[in-house]
Short mmCIF file of C-alpha atoms and ligand atoms in Angstrom, two decimals:
data_model
loop_
_atom_site.label_atom_id
_atom_site.label_comp_id
_atom_site.label_asym_id
_atom_site.label_seq_id
_atom_site.Cartn_x
_atom_site.Cartn_y
_atom_site.Cartn_z
CA MET Q 1211 11.05 -25.43 -11.11
CA LYS Q 1212 10.29 -25.63 -7.25
CA LEU Q 1213 6.36 -24.61 -6.95
CA TYR Q 1214 4.92 -22.82 -3.61
CA ASN Q 1215 1.18 -23.86 -1.97
CA VAL Q 1216 -0.53 -20.14 -1.94
CA ALA Q 1217 -3.54 -19.43 0.53
CA ILE Q 1218 -5.45 -15.85 -0.13
CA LEU Q 1219 -7.46 -14.94 3.11
CA GLY Q 1220 -9.06 -11.88 1.33
CA ALA Q 1221 -9.64 -13.51 -1.94
CA THR Q 1222 -12.89 -11.74 -2.77
CA GLY Q 1223 -12.10 -8.45 -1.92
CA ALA Q 1224 -10.55 -5.23 -3.57
CA VAL Q 1225 -6.81 -6.29 -2.79
CA GLY Q 1226 -7.02 -9.88 -2.26
CA GLN Q 1227 -8.48 -9.63 -6.30
CA THR Q 1228 -5.90 -7.01 -7.63
CA MET Q 1229 -3.07 -10.23 -5.72
CA LEU Q 1230 -4.59 -12.66 -8.05
CA LYS Q 1231 -3.73 -10.56 -11.21
CA VAL Q 1232 -0.63 -9.71 -10.03
CA LEU Q 1233 0.13 -13.14 -9.11
CA GLU Q 1234 -1.21 -14.28 -12.91
CA GLU Q 1235 0.89 -11.50 -14.59
CA ARG Q 1236 3.93 -12.72 -13.10
CA ASN Q 1237 3.47 -15.81 -13.41
CA PHE Q 1238 4.14 -16.54 -9.41
CA PRO Q 1239 5.17 -20.45 -8.77
CA ILE Q 1240 2.40 -21.82 -7.52
CA GLY Q 1241 1.02 -25.58 -6.39
CA LYS Q 1242 -1.77 -25.55 -4.95
CA LEU Q 1243 -4.03 -22.18 -4.87
CA LYS Q 1244 -6.21 -22.18 -2.03
CA LEU Q 1245 -8.73 -18.72 -1.98
CA LEU Q 1246 -10.32 -18.44 1.13
CA ALA Q 1247 -12.28 -15.45 2.66
CA SER Q 1248 -15.62 -15.35 4.93
CA LYS Q 1249 -18.74 -17.39 5.19
CA GLN Q 1250 -20.83 -15.27 2.82
CA SER Q 1251 -18.51 -15.50 0.46
CA ALA Q 1252 -18.05 -19.62 0.53
CA GLY Q 1253 -18.53 -21.51 -3.00
CA LYS Q 1254 -18.17 -18.27 -5.05
CA GLU Q 1255 -16.50 -19.04 -8.30
CA ILE Q 1256 -12.67 -17.11 -9.07
CA ASN Q 1257 -10.96 -17.83 -12.16
CA PHE Q 1258 -7.50 -17.65 -11.99
CA LYS Q 1259 -4.87 -18.50 -15.06
CA GLY Q 1260 -7.66 -20.36 -16.62
CA ASP Q 1261 -8.86 -22.41 -14.15
CA THR Q 1262 -11.58 -22.38 -11.55
CA TYR Q 1263 -11.21 -22.13 -7.56
CA THR Q 1264 -13.82 -22.18 -5.44
CA VAL Q 1265 -13.84 -19.72 -1.98
CA GLU Q 1266 -13.45 -21.26 1.20
CA PRO Q 1267 -14.44 -20.23 4.50
CA VAL Q 1268 -11.29 -19.59 6.08
CA SER Q 1269 -11.02 -22.20 9.52
CA SER Q 1270 -7.95 -23.93 10.64
CA GLU Q 1271 -7.69 -26.65 8.28
CA SER Q 1272 -7.30 -23.77 5.40
CA PHE Q 1273 -3.36 -23.46 6.23
CA GLU Q 1274 -2.50 -26.94 6.08
CA GLY Q 1275 0.51 -27.33 3.42
CA ILE Q 1276 0.65 -23.65 2.66
CA ASP Q 1277 3.84 -22.22 1.86
CA ILE Q 1278 2.69 -18.69 1.29
CA ALA Q 1279 0.02 -17.28 3.39
CA LEU Q 1280 -0.79 -13.58 1.74
CA PHE Q 1281 -3.38 -12.00 4.46
CA SER Q 1282 -5.85 -8.71 3.05
CA ALA Q 1283 -8.71 -9.02 5.92
CA GLY Q 1284 -8.66 -6.54 7.39
CA SER Q 1285 -6.44 -6.21 11.49
CA THR Q 1286 -8.78 -8.67 13.51
CA ARG Q 1287 -8.64 -11.22 10.77
CA SER Q 1288 -5.52 -11.37 10.64
CA LYS Q 1289 -4.45 -10.94 14.70
CA THR Q 1290 -6.98 -14.41 14.80
CA TRP Q 1291 -5.64 -16.43 11.80
CA ALA Q 1292 -1.88 -15.20 11.46
CA PRO Q 1293 -0.69 -17.40 14.30
CA ILE Q 1294 -2.86 -20.54 12.88
CA ALA Q 1295 -0.85 -19.86 9.82
CA VAL Q 1296 2.12 -19.51 11.17
CA GLU Q 1297 1.67 -22.57 13.32
CA LYS Q 1298 0.79 -24.86 10.15
CA GLY Q 1299 4.33 -23.77 8.58
CA ALA Q 1300 2.79 -21.03 6.29
CA VAL Q 1301 5.03 -17.71 5.86
CA VAL Q 1302 2.51 -15.01 6.38
CA ILE Q 1303 2.74 -12.06 4.31
CA ASP Q 1304 0.05 -10.01 5.99
CA ASN Q 1305 -1.44 -6.09 4.57
CA SER Q 1306 -3.12 -4.76 8.02
CA SER Q 1307 -1.85 -2.74 10.73
CA ALA Q 1308 -1.97 -5.61 12.70
CA PHE Q 1309 1.58 -6.87 13.19
CA ARG Q 1310 3.34 -3.62 11.49
CA MET Q 1311 5.23 -2.16 14.44
CA GLU Q 1312 6.18 -5.32 16.46
CA PRO Q 1313 9.26 -5.23 16.92
CA GLN Q 1314 9.64 -9.16 15.36
CA VAL Q 1315 8.07 -8.10 12.08
CA PRO Q 1316 9.78 -7.22 9.25
CA LEU Q 1317 7.95 -4.37 7.94
CA VAL Q 1318 8.81 -4.56 4.12
CA VAL Q 1319 9.47 -2.73 0.84
CA PRO Q 1320 11.61 -4.43 -1.57
CA GLU Q 1321 12.95 -1.50 -3.24
CA VAL Q 1322 13.94 -0.31 0.42
CA ASN Q 1323 15.04 -2.99 2.47
CA PRO Q 1324 14.99 -5.95 0.87
CA GLU Q 1325 17.00 -7.88 3.26
CA ASP Q 1326 15.40 -7.51 6.26
CA VAL Q 1327 13.07 -10.14 5.31
CA LYS Q 1328 15.73 -12.60 6.02
CA ASN Q 1329 14.58 -11.72 9.65
CA HIS Q 1330 11.27 -12.66 9.35
CA GLN Q 1331 9.72 -15.20 12.41
CA GLY Q 1332 6.49 -16.27 10.61
CA ILE Q 1333 5.16 -12.83 9.79
CA ILE Q 1334 6.22 -9.96 7.43
CA ALA Q 1335 4.05 -6.87 6.94
CA ASN Q 1336 2.90 -4.91 4.52
CA PRO Q 1337 3.16 -1.52 4.88
CA ASN Q 1338 0.01 0.96 4.84
CA CYS Q 1339 -0.59 1.80 0.97
CA SER Q 1340 0.84 5.92 1.59
CA THR Q 1341 4.12 5.03 3.70
CA ILE Q 1342 4.82 2.08 0.57
CA GLN Q 1343 4.86 4.86 -1.85
CA MET Q 1344 6.19 7.93 0.02
CA VAL Q 1345 9.33 6.02 1.23
CA VAL Q 1346 10.30 4.51 -2.88
CA ALA Q 1347 11.09 7.99 -3.34
CA LEU Q 1348 12.12 9.03 -0.13
CA TYR Q 1349 14.62 6.45 0.52
CA PRO Q 1350 17.24 7.04 -2.29
CA ILE Q 1351 17.57 10.71 -1.68
CA HIS Q 1352 17.61 10.18 1.98
CA ARG Q 1353 20.89 7.68 1.30
CA LYS Q 1354 22.42 9.99 -0.20
CA LYS Q 1355 21.56 13.80 1.56
CA THR Q 1356 19.82 12.47 5.02
CA ILE Q 1357 16.56 13.60 5.06
CA LYS Q 1358 15.60 15.14 8.23
CA ARG Q 1359 11.59 16.12 8.00
CA VAL Q 1360 8.61 15.58 5.76
CA ILE Q 1361 5.70 17.32 5.54
CA VAL Q 1362 2.88 15.59 3.08
CA SER Q 1363 -0.29 16.03 2.35
CA THR Q 1364 -2.27 12.82 0.48
CA TYR Q 1365 -5.14 12.70 -1.95
CA GLN Q 1366 -6.09 8.88 -1.75
CA ALA Q 1367 -8.90 7.44 -3.42
CA VAL Q 1368 -11.57 5.21 -2.32
CA SER Q 1369 -10.57 1.79 -3.28
CA GLY Q 1370 -8.16 2.01 -0.27
CA ALA Q 1371 -11.07 1.43 1.89
CA GLY Q 1372 -12.29 -1.24 -0.02
CA ALA Q 1373 -14.85 -2.40 -2.32
CA LYS Q 1374 -17.57 -1.02 -0.46
CA ALA Q 1375 -16.22 2.01 -0.88
CA ILE Q 1376 -15.82 2.13 -4.19
CA GLU Q 1377 -19.48 1.35 -4.14
CA ASP Q 1378 -19.90 4.15 -2.09
CA LEU Q 1379 -18.48 7.07 -4.57
CA GLN Q 1380 -20.43 5.13 -7.47
CA LYS Q 1381 -23.52 5.46 -6.08
CA GLU Q 1382 -23.51 8.47 -4.34
CA VAL Q 1383 -22.16 10.39 -7.76
CA LYS Q 1384 -25.22 8.86 -9.48
CA ALA Q 1385 -27.95 9.75 -6.30
CA ARG Q 1386 -27.07 13.17 -6.58
CA PHE Q 1387 -27.35 12.77 -10.35
CA GLU Q 1388 -30.77 11.89 -9.97
CA GLY Q 1389 -31.63 14.30 -7.27
CA GLU Q 1390 -31.72 11.38 -4.79
CA HIS Q 1391 -29.41 10.84 -1.75
CA TYR Q 1392 -27.45 8.44 -1.05
CA THR Q 1393 -25.46 8.53 2.88
CA PRO Q 1394 -21.61 5.87 2.16
CA GLN Q 1395 -21.56 2.78 3.79
CA ALA Q 1396 -17.88 2.27 4.23
CA LEU Q 1397 -16.73 6.17 4.18
CA PRO Q 1398 -17.24 8.53 7.38
CA ALA Q 1399 -18.67 11.25 5.40
CA SER Q 1400 -20.09 12.36 1.73
CA ILE Q 1401 -17.68 11.52 -0.79
CA ALA Q 1402 -19.32 12.72 -3.83
CA PHE Q 1403 -18.04 16.08 -5.13
CA ASN Q 1404 -16.34 16.61 -1.59
CA VAL Q 1405 -12.99 15.93 0.25
CA ILE Q 1406 -12.91 14.42 3.78
CA PRO Q 1407 -9.81 14.68 6.02
CA ARG Q 1408 -9.93 11.97 7.68
CA ILE Q 1409 -8.36 8.09 6.76
CA ASP Q 1410 -8.67 5.55 10.10
CA ILE Q 1411 -9.60 6.78 13.46
CA PHE Q 1412 -8.68 9.80 15.50
CA LEU Q 1413 -5.99 9.47 17.85
CA GLU Q 1414 -5.42 11.08 20.97
CA ASN Q 1415 -2.94 13.88 19.37
CA ASP Q 1416 -5.93 15.05 17.33
CA TYR Q 1417 -3.74 13.27 14.10
CA THR Q 1418 -5.63 10.49 12.41
CA LYS Q 1419 -4.43 6.51 12.77
CA GLU Q 1420 -3.77 6.62 9.22
CA GLU Q 1421 -1.54 9.95 9.68
CA MET Q 1422 0.68 8.17 12.74
CA LYS Q 1423 1.02 5.28 10.38
CA MET Q 1424 3.28 6.96 8.00
CA LEU Q 1425 5.47 9.17 10.92
CA ASN Q 1426 5.78 5.20 12.22
CA GLU Q 1427 6.64 2.58 9.51
CA THR Q 1428 8.51 5.20 7.73
CA ARG Q 1429 10.63 5.24 10.42
CA LYS Q 1430 10.84 1.28 10.54
CA ILE Q 1431 10.92 0.69 6.84
CA MET Q 1432 14.05 3.48 6.33
CA HIS Q 1433 15.91 2.55 9.78
CA ALA Q 1434 15.50 5.67 10.11
CA PRO Q 1435 14.31 6.91 13.35
CA ASP Q 1436 14.45 10.24 13.82
CA ILE Q 1437 13.23 11.06 10.75
CA LYS Q 1438 10.02 13.80 11.65
CA VAL Q 1439 6.89 13.40 9.43
CA SER Q 1440 3.82 15.52 9.83
CA ALA Q 1441 1.30 13.86 7.42
CA THR Q 1442 -2.22 15.24 6.86
CA CYS Q 1443 -4.11 12.33 5.07
CA VAL Q 1444 -7.31 13.39 2.60
CA ARG Q 1445 -10.14 10.90 0.81
CA VAL Q 1446 -10.85 12.21 -2.28
CA PRO Q 1447 -13.58 10.75 -5.08
CA VAL Q 1448 -10.56 8.75 -7.27
CA PHE Q 1449 -11.50 5.09 -7.60
CA ILE Q 1450 -7.96 3.87 -8.07
CA GLY Q 1451 -4.32 5.74 -7.59
CA HIS Q 1452 -3.11 8.03 -4.30
CA SER Q 1453 -1.30 11.12 -4.84
CA GLU Q 1454 0.90 12.94 -2.48
CA SER Q 1455 2.30 16.56 -2.04
CA VAL Q 1456 5.51 15.87 -0.13
CA THR Q 1457 7.68 18.27 1.28
CA ILE Q 1458 11.31 17.28 2.54
CA GLU Q 1459 14.15 19.32 4.34
CA THR Q 1460 17.27 17.50 3.81
CA GLN Q 1461 21.08 17.75 6.03
CA GLU Q 1462 22.81 17.93 3.00
CA PRO Q 1463 21.53 20.62 -0.04
CA ILE Q 1464 20.39 19.55 -2.68
CA THR Q 1465 19.35 20.50 -6.22
CA PRO Q 1466 15.92 20.04 -8.05
CA GLN Q 1467 18.20 18.74 -10.98
CA GLU Q 1468 20.34 16.36 -8.04
CA ALA Q 1469 17.17 14.75 -6.97
CA LYS Q 1470 16.25 14.06 -10.61
CA GLN Q 1471 19.04 12.84 -11.27
CA ILE Q 1472 18.93 10.17 -8.27
CA LEU Q 1473 15.41 9.58 -8.55
CA SER Q 1474 16.01 8.44 -12.34
CA SER Q 1475 17.80 5.78 -11.77
CA ALA Q 1476 16.15 4.64 -8.65
CA PRO Q 1477 14.10 1.24 -8.35
CA GLY Q 1478 10.27 1.43 -8.66
CA ILE Q 1479 10.23 4.78 -9.78
CA ILE Q 1480 8.95 6.52 -13.02
CA MET Q 1481 10.14 10.37 -12.97
CA GLU Q 1482 6.88 12.24 -14.92
CA ASP Q 1483 8.72 15.86 -14.30
CA ASP Q 1484 8.15 17.98 -17.56
CA PRO Q 1485 6.57 21.50 -16.50
CA LYS Q 1486 7.11 23.20 -19.86
CA ASN Q 1487 5.06 20.50 -21.62
CA ASN Q 1488 2.25 20.12 -18.66
CA VAL Q 1489 3.77 16.25 -17.78
CA TYR Q 1490 2.87 15.63 -14.12
CA PRO Q 1491 1.55 11.96 -12.85
CA MET Q 1492 -2.18 11.70 -12.69
CA PRO Q 1493 -3.97 8.98 -10.65
CA ILE Q 1494 -6.01 7.98 -13.71
CA ASP Q 1495 -2.86 6.89 -15.68
CA VAL Q 1496 -1.18 5.04 -13.31
CA GLU Q 1497 -4.06 2.61 -12.70
CA GLY Q 1498 -2.78 -0.79 -13.13
CA LYS Q 1499 0.49 0.17 -12.92
CA ASP Q 1500 2.98 -1.24 -10.72
CA ASP Q 1501 5.56 1.92 -10.37
CA VAL Q 1502 5.50 4.71 -8.53
CA PHE Q 1503 5.55 8.08 -10.56
CA VAL Q 1504 7.10 11.38 -9.27
CA GLY Q 1505 6.47 14.37 -10.82
CA ARG Q 1506 6.54 18.39 -9.65
CA ILE Q 1507 10.08 18.47 -8.57
CA ARG Q 1508 11.35 21.82 -7.22
CA LYS Q 1509 13.19 23.86 -5.13
CA ASP Q 1510 10.85 24.33 -1.94
CA LEU Q 1511 10.92 27.95 -1.33
CA ALA Q 1512 10.23 27.55 2.34
CA PHE Q 1513 12.62 25.75 4.06
CA ASP Q 1514 16.38 25.97 3.45
CA ASN Q 1515 17.82 22.15 1.82
CA GLY Q 1516 13.70 22.04 0.90
CA LEU Q 1517 12.51 20.23 -2.39
CA SER Q 1518 8.72 19.57 -3.25
CA MET Q 1519 7.58 16.88 -4.80
CA TRP Q 1520 4.44 14.67 -6.17
CA VAL Q 1521 4.09 11.34 -5.78
CA VAL Q 1522 1.79 9.15 -7.33
CA ALA Q 1523 1.47 5.30 -7.49
CA ASP Q 1524 -1.84 2.44 -7.91
CA ASN Q 1525 -3.17 1.96 -4.35
CA LEU Q 1526 -4.07 -1.61 -4.78
CA ARG Q 1527 -0.77 -2.57 -6.94
CA LYS Q 1528 2.34 -1.04 -5.50
CA GLY Q 1529 0.13 0.17 -2.23
CA ALA Q 1530 -0.77 -3.52 -1.32
CA ALA Q 1531 -0.99 -6.46 -4.00
CA THR Q 1532 2.03 -5.67 -5.79
CA ASN Q 1533 4.06 -4.68 -2.69
CA ALA Q 1534 2.78 -7.99 -0.98
CA VAL Q 1535 3.90 -10.59 -4.29
CA GLN Q 1536 7.21 -8.67 -4.31
CA ILE Q 1537 8.21 -9.87 -0.93
CA ALA Q 1538 6.33 -13.50 -1.65
CA GLN Q 1539 9.40 -13.02 -4.59
CA LEU Q 1540 12.15 -11.62 -1.99
CA LEU Q 1541 11.61 -15.34 -0.06
CA VAL Q 1542 11.79 -17.56 -2.63
CA ASP Q 1543 14.22 -15.62 -4.17
CA TYR Q 1544 16.38 -15.71 -0.78
CA GLY Q 1545 15.44 -19.11 -0.29
CA LEU Q 1546 13.83 -18.68 2.73
CA VAL Q 1547 10.21 -20.94 2.12
P1 LIG L 701 -12.98 -5.50 0.59
O1 LIG L 701 -12.58 -4.99 -0.22
O2 LIG L 701 -13.55 -4.98 2.22
O3 LIG L 701 -12.74 -6.84 1.48
C1 LIG L 701 -12.19 -7.44 2.24
C2 LIG L 701 -11.83 -9.07 2.48
O4 LIG L 701 -11.79 -9.56 3.47
C3 LIG L 701 -12.90 -9.66 1.37
O5 LIG L 701 -12.37 -10.91 0.80
C4 LIG L 701 -13.75 -10.56 2.52
O6 LIG L 701 -14.69 -11.82 2.29
C5 LIG L 701 -13.00 -10.87 3.77
N1 LIG L 701 -13.10 -10.67 5.22
C6 LIG L 701 -13.84 -10.20 5.85
N2 LIG L 701 -14.33 -10.48 7.14
C7 LIG L 701 -13.97 -11.69 6.62
C8 LIG L 701 -13.36 -13.11 7.89
N3 LIG L 701 -14.41 -12.81 9.11
N4 LIG L 701 -13.12 -14.19 8.14
C9 LIG L 701 -12.66 -14.26 6.60
N5 LIG L 701 -12.32 -13.00 5.52
C10 LIG L 701 -13.22 -11.73 5.19
O7 LIG L 701 -10.78 -4.63 1.91
P2 LIG L 701 -9.88 -4.57 1.01
O8 LIG L 701 -9.89 -3.20 0.34
O9 LIG L 701 -9.26 -5.70 0.16
O10 LIG L 701 -8.98 -4.88 2.14
C11 LIG L 701 -8.68 -5.67 3.06
C12 LIG L 701 -7.35 -5.72 3.77
O11 LIG L 701 -6.19 -5.39 3.00
C13 LIG L 701 -7.79 -3.80 4.72
O12 LIG L 701 -8.58 -4.07 5.78
C14 LIG L 701 -6.65 -3.74 5.15
O13 LIG L 701 -6.17 -3.89 6.07
C15 LIG L 701 -5.83 -4.76 4.00
N6 LIG L 701 -5.19 -3.43 3.11
C16 LIG L 701 -3.93 -2.81 2.79
C17 LIG L 701 -3.68 -1.69 2.14
C18 LIG L 701 -2.01 -0.84 2.31
O14 LIG L 701 -2.30 -0.40 2.74
N7 LIG L 701 -1.31 -2.50 2.29
C19 LIG L 701 -4.79 -1.19 1.69
C20 LIG L 701 -5.79 -1.52 1.03
C21 LIG L 701 -6.17 -2.72 2.16
P3 LIG L 701 -15.80 -11.64 1.97
O15 LIG L 701 -15.72 -11.25 0.84
O16 LIG L 701 -16.55 -12.75 2.39
O17 LIG L 701 -16.73 -10.49 2.87
C1 LIG L 702 -6.30 0.23 5.12
O1 LIG L 702 -10.45 -3.89 9.88
C2 LIG L 702 -8.90 -3.55 9.34
O2 LIG L 702 -9.02 -2.67 10.59
C3 LIG L 702 -8.39 -2.54 8.20
C4 LIG L 702 -8.20 -0.99 8.44
C5 LIG L 702 -7.37 -0.99 7.01
C6 LIG L 702 -6.14 -0.87 7.27
C7 LIG L 702 -5.46 -1.65 8.19
O3 LIG L 702 -5.27 -0.99 9.36
O4 LIG L 702 -5.16 -2.40 8.34
C8 LIG L 702 -8.17 -0.24 6.07
C9 LIG L 702 -7.37 0.07 4.87
C10 LIG L 702 -5.50 -0.25 5.96
C11 LIG L 702 -4.00 -0.03 5.91
O5 LIG L 702 -3.28 -0.49 5.13
O6 LIG L 702 -3.43 0.29 7.21
#
C-alpha cells in the first residue's frame, strides 16, 4: 500500500487535534507525520497511534517531502504558508476562509461535489463548518426539486471559535457559580447563560462574515449561483455541535414525506425524525460522530413549496476535521497525490 507524508499545521488546536483522531480512526495511509504549530507549542509531545511526535514550529523546511498538508491555523497563517507548501510539492487542504472563494481553488464537500478536487492547482479549501452541514442536507433535495431560497438560523458551539473559546465557556460558567466575574477572551461577549448574535466580523451590509460565508460558499459548492441564502449566525453556550433551523423554498412542490425519503438514502445523513416519540437531533448526542443529523422535517407554513428542518453535526468533525480527511481520501482514491 502506498503511504503519504502528511503535515498538520495547527496540530495543537481544537481542529488539529480532531484531525489526528480522525486520521487514526480511519487508518489513513500515513508514512511520515509532521505536527506543526507556533513557536509557543514547539517541543510539545503528542501521541498518534501509540508513537510520540514532537510539535515543530512551522518553517519553509517543514513542507519538504510532504504529500498532503492539512492546515487549521487561521487564515493569516494559511496565506503565509500555503503557497510555500505548494511550492515544495504538497497539496494543501485548507480549513480557513483564506482561499475559499478564489475561482481556481476547489471548495469541496465530498457528499456534494467530490469531482471538484480534480481541478485543484495545489490548494483545496474546506468550507465553513456551518456551510458544510447545511449543504449535506440541502444538496439531495436541490438535485430533485431545485432550491430557490434558504433562510437559516444557526446555534453554533463555542468549539467553533477554537480552544480558547472552549476555555471561556468553562471559566465563565464556573465564575458565575462562584459569584465572580470572568471576561471571555476569545468571544465578543458573555457566553455563560447567554447567546451572541455575532460570529466573525460585521460587514457593510450588516450581515456578519460568517453569515456571508454561508451564502457564498453554498453557491460555489452546490454549483448553484442563483440560490438565495439569508443566514443569522448565533453563538450558544454549547461545547460541541452546531444546530441549524433551515427553511427552504423549492421550485417544484415537495412534501415532507418526499423530503424524508430523499434524505434517508442520501450520503452522510442520519434521519432522526419521529416527533410522536420525541426523536430529534441535539448537539449533545452528535459529539464524536461524523454524520449530519436531520430531524423536525415539516411543511413550512410561510411559503408555498416550503419546507423546514433541523440540522445538527459535530462542528469539529464533519464541520472541519472529518471533511478535510475525506478530501485527503479523495486525493488518494483519484490518484491525485
Ligand atoms: P485553535 O484551537 O485556536 O488552534 C489554533 C492552531 O493554530 C493552534 O495549533 C496554534 O498553535 C496554531 N497557530 C496559531 N498561530 C500560529 C502561528 N503563528 N504559526 C503556526 N501555528 C499557529 O483554533 P481551531 O479551532 O483549531 O481552528 C483553527 C483554524 O481552523 C481557524 O482559525 C479557522 O481558520 C479554521 N477552522 C475552520 C473550521 C471550518 O469550519 N472548516 C472550523 C473551525 C476552525 P499554538 O498551539 O502554537 O498556538
Ligand atoms: C472558523 O484567523 C482567522 O482568520 C480564523 C477565523 C476563523 C475562520 C476563518 O475565517 O477561517 C475562525 C473559525 C473560520 C472558518 O471556518 O471560516
